[in-house]
Amino acid sequence: MENNTDLPESNNFTPLSVQEVDVDFLPIVYEIIRSVERDFHDNSAKARESQDCSQKVLELQKKFDYARAQIRRLPGIEYNKQDQIKQFEVLRAQLQLKRDLLQKYRNMCSFETSFK
Amino acid sequence: MASHLSTKDRLLSLIDDIELIAKEIIEVSIAPKSQKLSAADHAQLTDLLLAKDVELKKTLDLADEQAKIQQKMNELKAEVDNKDQDIYHLQRQLKDAEQILATSLYQARQKLASIVKSRKRPVPSEDLIKFAHRISASNAVSAPLSWQPGDPRRPYPTDLEMRLGMLGRLCDLPLNGHTPSTLNDLHRITTGGATASNQFTWHPSGELHMSVGGGNSVAIDARGKDAPTQEDVEVMSTDSSSSSSSDSQ
C-alpha cells in the first residue's frame, strides 16, 4: 500500500488532464459485494473467494489513494470557478491596461511636432 | 456543496465520501445477519453512493473546464509578462533619452547665454584681425627670423612682464615695496637707459605709467577689468615692448 502511494507522489508536479483521472470505483465495489454475498458450499472455494475479496478491497483502497494523488495534479482547480473567472478577468484587465500604456507611449507626439 | 470550497477540495471530499460509503456498504455486507441493515437502508446507501459518483463525475467536468480556463490564464500571464518586459525596456529607453536631452538642454542654455553675452558687447571682426596682427607684429608669438641672443625683441618675458606677473608680485610682498625700485633700476641698466626710448616706466607704487607728449605721465591701471578692449589695443600698438602691458592684464 505504501509503495503504491509513493508512485504518484514521485511525479506530483507534472500536470494531468481530467480524462486521465481514474474514478471508476463502482465496478470494484460491485464485485466485492457480489463475492461477499455469494454462497459457497466448498470450503476451499470459500477461502479462495475470501482471499480474492480482500485483494479487491486492497485494490479499491489503492484506487482511492491513486485518484486522490491524480486529483492533486490537476491544473487550475486551486480555486472554485467563480474565483477563477474573477482572477481571469483581473488578468485580462491588467493586460489591457498594459497594452493601452504601450499604445499611449507609441502614439506620444514626437519631439519635432512638439517644438513647432 | 459549499461554493467557497475550491474544486480540488470538493473532489477530494467527494472521494472521501465515496470511500466511506463503499466501506460502509462492504462492512454491512460482511456483517452477521443480525446486524445487517434493512433493504431500504441498503438501497439508500447505494443511492447515496451512486449520487456521489454522479457528483464526482460532474465536478470532474467542472475541473476540465477550469483546466481550460487555467490554460487561457497561463497564456494571458505569459502575455502580461511580455508586456511587462516591453514596458521595462521602454522605460529604460525613455530614461536614457531624458538624460541625453537634459545634457543637450544644459549645453544649449550655455550656448544661448554666450550668444546673449556676445550680442551685448559685439566686437567687429576687423578689430579682431587687427588685434591679432598687432600681437604677431610685436613678435609676441614667435621670434623674428633674424633673432640673435641679446636681441631685446620678443619672445621671452621682459622684466616688466615678470614684475607684473604673479612671481613679481610675490617678491613685492615680503620686502615692503623696496624690491620694485631695485628691479626698476636693474631694468634701466639692462635695457640701456630704456626710459628714453620706452614709453613705460615702473614706479614703486606698483602702477604703470605711460609717458605722453610733453613728458607728463599717465597712470594706467594694469589690474583694471573695466578698461575697454579698444583702448588696450591702441596702447599695445605703439611698439613691440608696449604690448607687454596689455598681455599681462
XYZ file of C-alpha atoms in Angstrom:
365
model
C 0.000 0.000 0.000
C 2.738 2.448 0.932
C 4.683 1.604 -2.204
C 1.644 2.408 -4.266
C 1.191 5.825 -2.706
C 4.849 6.623 -3.351
C 4.458 6.196 -7.087
C 2.096 9.114 -7.752
C 3.949 11.305 -5.252
C 7.133 10.992 -7.297
C 5.667 12.774 -10.322
C 3.423 15.026 -8.310
C 4.350 18.186 -10.163
C 3.543 17.206 -13.740
C 0.040 18.407 -14.618
C -2.572 15.855 -15.587
C -5.698 16.064 -17.736
C -9.102 15.199 -16.272
C -9.520 12.331 -18.770
C -6.539 10.556 -17.217
C -8.049 10.522 -13.711
C -9.374 7.077 -12.842
C -12.509 7.347 -10.693
C -14.282 4.118 -11.645
C -14.833 2.855 -8.121
C -18.306 1.385 -8.561
C -17.335 -1.740 -10.548
C -14.880 -2.818 -7.823
C -17.422 -2.102 -5.058
C -19.928 -4.162 -7.018
C -17.501 -7.062 -7.427
C -16.615 -7.012 -3.711
C -20.280 -7.077 -2.653
C -21.055 -9.829 -5.163
C -18.207 -12.009 -3.938
C -19.200 -11.388 -0.287
C -22.817 -12.334 -0.882
C -22.024 -15.423 -2.938
C -22.627 -18.668 -1.006
C -20.062 -21.399 -1.311
C -20.545 -24.951 -0.178
C -16.935 -25.811 -0.786
C -14.670 -24.504 1.991
C -11.585 -24.194 -0.194
C -13.550 -22.211 -2.782
C -14.887 -20.036 0.041
C -11.376 -19.379 1.340
C -10.155 -18.583 -2.151
C -13.072 -16.223 -2.716
C -12.406 -14.567 0.656
C -8.776 -14.043 -0.281
C -9.850 -12.695 -3.644
C -12.289 -10.361 -1.898
C -9.683 -8.951 0.488
C -7.413 -8.477 -2.527
C -10.167 -6.445 -4.186
C -10.678 -4.353 -1.052
C -6.985 -3.537 -1.103
C -7.256 -2.725 -4.771
C -10.173 -0.408 -4.047
C -8.205 1.343 -1.321
C -5.271 1.715 -3.702
C -7.563 3.154 -6.330
C -8.895 5.746 -3.887
C -5.381 6.836 -2.949
C -4.265 6.959 -6.542
C -7.327 9.006 -7.504
C -6.508 11.472 -4.705
C -2.936 11.787 -5.941
C -4.160 12.303 -9.503
C -6.616 14.999 -8.428
C -3.805 16.879 -6.695
C -2.022 17.033 -10.048
C -4.977 18.523 -11.929
C -4.282 22.091 -13.092
C -6.486 25.085 -12.322
C -8.598 23.650 -9.512
C -6.983 25.531 -6.630
C -9.989 27.883 -6.691
C -13.649 27.419 -7.432
C -14.895 28.514 -10.815
C -16.225 31.916 -9.716
C -12.931 32.914 -8.129
C -11.018 31.580 -11.084
C -13.126 33.604 -13.504
C -12.629 36.663 -11.293
C -8.877 36.165 -11.474
C -9.095 35.656 -15.194
C -10.917 38.977 -15.556
C -8.350 40.734 -13.368
C -5.567 39.334 -15.512
C -7.335 40.395 -18.698
C -7.880 43.906 -17.334
C -4.206 44.063 -16.383
C -3.159 43.039 -19.871
C -5.490 45.612 -21.420
C -4.046 48.279 -19.143
C -0.506 47.401 -20.161
C -1.474 47.327 -23.831
C -3.079 50.763 -23.504
C 0.006 52.099 -21.756
C 2.286 50.840 -24.506
C -0.059 52.224 -27.154
C -0.051 55.573 -25.386
C 3.743 55.672 -25.418
C 3.766 54.635 -29.070
C 1.330 57.378 -30.073
C 3.017 60.024 -27.947
C 3.643 63.154 -30.022
C 7.147 63.207 -31.400
C 9.608 65.914 -30.412
C 9.560 67.534 -33.845
C 5.869 68.326 -33.627
C 6.044 69.425 -30.016
C 8.667 72.066 -30.840
C 6.668 73.587 -33.693
C -21.720 21.670 -1.666
C -20.361 24.907 -0.262
C -19.382 27.170 -3.138
C -16.459 28.738 -1.287
C -14.561 25.447 -1.368
C -12.038 25.010 -4.129
C -12.786 22.442 -6.814
C -9.840 20.379 -5.633
C -11.205 20.228 -2.084
C -14.628 19.325 -3.429
C -13.201 16.462 -5.497
C -11.152 15.153 -2.576
C -14.085 15.337 -0.181
C -16.272 13.518 -2.736
C -13.692 10.741 -2.952
C -13.624 10.599 0.868
C -17.419 10.317 0.857
C -17.413 7.584 -1.767
C -14.721 5.715 0.149
C -16.695 5.991 3.359
C -19.964 4.867 1.772
C -18.282 1.999 -0.082
C -16.645 0.793 3.126
C -19.965 1.062 4.935
C -21.688 -0.993 2.253
C -18.922 -3.620 2.307
C -18.942 -3.809 6.121
C -22.717 -4.167 6.142
C -22.442 -6.964 3.569
C -19.840 -8.794 5.663
C -21.669 -8.276 8.990
C -23.704 -11.107 10.509
C -27.378 -11.226 9.599
C -28.488 -9.809 12.979
C -26.538 -6.591 12.406
C -27.445 -6.243 8.768
C -29.287 -3.147 7.591
C -32.736 -3.274 6.179
C -33.109 -3.422 2.427
C -34.417 0.163 2.396
C -31.351 1.418 4.250
C -29.141 -0.606 1.989
C -30.841 0.857 -1.067
C -30.486 4.330 0.418
C -26.754 3.805 0.920
C -26.421 2.523 -2.630
C -28.358 5.516 -3.972
C -26.113 7.819 -1.974
C -23.044 6.116 -3.418
C -24.443 6.498 -6.932
C -25.363 10.134 -6.308
C -21.864 10.836 -5.020
C -20.393 9.127 -8.051
C -22.522 11.274 -10.369
C -21.493 14.385 -8.442
C -17.846 13.366 -8.713
C -18.179 12.991 -12.482
C -19.863 16.409 -12.722
C -17.178 18.008 -10.607
C -14.560 16.401 -12.823
C -16.256 18.001 -15.834
C -16.041 21.311 -13.981
C -12.377 20.623 -13.316
C -11.930 20.049 -17.038
C -13.485 23.455 -17.770
C -11.294 25.048 -15.133
C -8.223 23.412 -16.652
C -9.104 25.058 -19.962
C -9.570 28.414 -18.219
C -6.239 27.855 -16.490
C -4.596 27.294 -19.857
C -6.001 30.585 -21.108
C -4.841 32.254 -17.912
C -1.345 30.907 -18.443
C -1.346 32.371 -21.932
C -2.591 35.678 -20.533
C 0.083 35.606 -17.852
C 2.757 34.988 -20.467
C 1.432 37.916 -22.470
C 1.317 40.135 -19.374
C 4.939 39.191 -18.626
C 5.818 40.004 -22.207
C 4.183 43.414 -21.939
C 5.948 43.982 -18.617
C 9.249 43.370 -20.370
C 8.259 45.774 -23.164
C 7.283 48.435 -20.653
C 10.521 47.944 -18.762
C 12.594 48.322 -21.933
C 10.620 51.369 -22.992
C 11.027 52.921 -19.580
C 14.773 52.384 -19.734
C 14.961 53.924 -23.185
C 12.906 56.907 -22.046
C 15.228 57.380 -19.086
C 18.242 57.325 -21.421
C 16.547 59.797 -23.733
C 15.733 62.051 -20.789
C 19.350 62.061 -19.716
C 20.593 62.851 -23.240
C 18.011 65.618 -23.608
C 18.885 67.094 -20.223
C 22.557 67.221 -21.194
C 21.844 68.825 -24.545
C 19.460 71.297 -22.950
C 22.152 72.307 -20.478
C 24.674 72.756 -23.276
C 22.162 74.665 -25.382
C 21.426 77.006 -22.471
C 25.130 77.640 -22.022
C 25.433 78.375 -25.717
C 22.426 80.706 -25.610
C 23.934 82.543 -22.641
C 27.180 83.063 -24.508
C 25.221 84.245 -27.576
C 23.364 86.807 -25.438
C 26.639 87.884 -23.842
C 28.308 88.330 -27.213
C 25.328 90.293 -28.541
C 25.591 92.734 -25.638
C 29.228 93.523 -26.414
C 29.818 92.937 -30.121
C 33.426 93.059 -31.396
C 33.862 93.756 -35.122
C 35.832 91.104 -36.914
C 38.161 93.778 -38.363
C 39.202 94.711 -34.837
C 39.905 91.102 -34.009
C 42.039 90.718 -37.104
C 43.831 93.992 -36.343
C 44.452 92.833 -32.783
C 45.819 89.501 -33.959
C 48.034 91.264 -36.446
C 49.412 93.564 -33.774
C 50.174 90.708 -31.432
C 52.126 88.906 -34.099
C 53.787 92.137 -35.265
C 55.212 92.587 -31.770
C 56.903 89.173 -32.002
C 54.888 88.001 -29.009
C 54.022 84.643 -30.534
C 57.188 83.874 -32.478
C 60.689 85.311 -32.624
C 61.727 87.286 -35.705
C 63.665 85.235 -38.227
C 66.793 87.290 -37.620
C 66.679 86.927 -33.841
C 70.047 86.559 -32.113
C 70.956 86.232 -28.435
C 70.968 89.706 -26.918
C 68.241 90.940 -29.235
C 65.743 92.761 -26.963
C 62.794 91.743 -29.142
C 60.362 89.077 -28.154
C 59.611 86.283 -27.461
C 60.598 85.983 -23.893
C 59.181 87.656 -20.811
C 60.604 91.075 -20.295
C 61.462 92.379 -16.844
C 58.349 94.468 -16.966
C 56.219 91.427 -17.581
C 57.966 89.451 -14.906
C 57.264 92.203 -12.427
C 53.636 92.427 -13.421
C 53.197 88.680 -13.188
C 52.387 86.690 -10.085
C 56.035 85.884 -9.351
C 56.969 89.580 -9.378
C 54.143 90.396 -7.014
C 55.131 87.606 -4.671
C 58.576 89.179 -4.463
C 56.973 92.533 -3.594
C 55.199 91.337 -0.521
C 57.942 90.402 1.942
C 60.206 93.311 1.032
C 57.633 96.089 1.601
C 57.930 97.575 -1.851
C 61.720 98.100 -1.875
C 62.465 95.482 -4.461
C 60.499 97.027 -7.326
C 62.616 100.118 -7.289
C 65.725 97.982 -7.331
C 64.331 95.903 -10.150
C 63.338 99.072 -11.949
C 66.886 100.242 -11.717
C 68.071 96.889 -12.884
C 65.679 97.135 -15.807
C 67.016 100.515 -16.723
C 70.541 99.140 -16.659
C 69.752 96.045 -18.698
C 67.768 97.904 -21.349
C 70.479 100.551 -21.567
C 68.517 103.611 -20.484
C 65.280 102.415 -21.895
C 63.403 105.248 -20.177
C 64.206 107.458 -23.081
C 63.018 105.083 -25.760
C 60.387 103.236 -23.741
C 57.068 104.882 -23.097
C 56.514 102.874 -19.910
C 58.197 103.384 -16.572
C 57.804 101.366 -13.419
C 57.004 103.131 -10.170
C 57.439 101.555 -6.708
C 53.736 102.047 -6.074
C 53.090 99.189 -8.494
C 51.444 101.376 -11.133
C 52.438 101.508 -14.727
C 52.990 104.952 -16.196
C 52.998 105.903 -19.822
C 54.852 108.991 -20.872
C 52.793 111.282 -23.043
C 53.974 114.023 -25.404
C 55.402 116.740 -23.120
C 56.925 114.431 -20.531
C 53.829 114.020 -18.395
C 52.989 110.504 -17.399
C 49.548 108.974 -17.245
C 48.860 106.185 -14.820
C 47.466 103.025 -16.343
C 45.670 100.649 -14.052
C 47.276 97.391 -15.036
C 44.735 95.419 -12.997
C 41.655 97.290 -14.180
C 38.999 94.992 -15.572
C 36.648 97.603 -16.958
C 39.082 99.115 -19.405
C 37.613 98.812 -22.887
C 39.368 96.420 -25.178
C 39.658 99.038 -27.864
C 41.879 101.240 -25.684
C 44.075 98.290 -24.795
C 44.599 97.608 -28.433
C 45.549 101.221 -29.060
C 48.056 101.243 -26.202
C 49.543 97.992 -27.357
C 50.037 99.130 -30.853
C 52.706 101.750 -30.071
C 55.687 99.470 -30.301
C 56.882 95.978 -29.613
C 57.583 96.469 -25.920
C 54.253 98.179 -25.260
C 52.307 95.010 -25.935
C 53.668 93.575 -22.705
C 51.357 95.753 -20.628
C 48.176 94.533 -22.254
C 49.330 90.926 -22.404
C 49.867 90.785 -18.702
C 46.384 92.015 -17.855
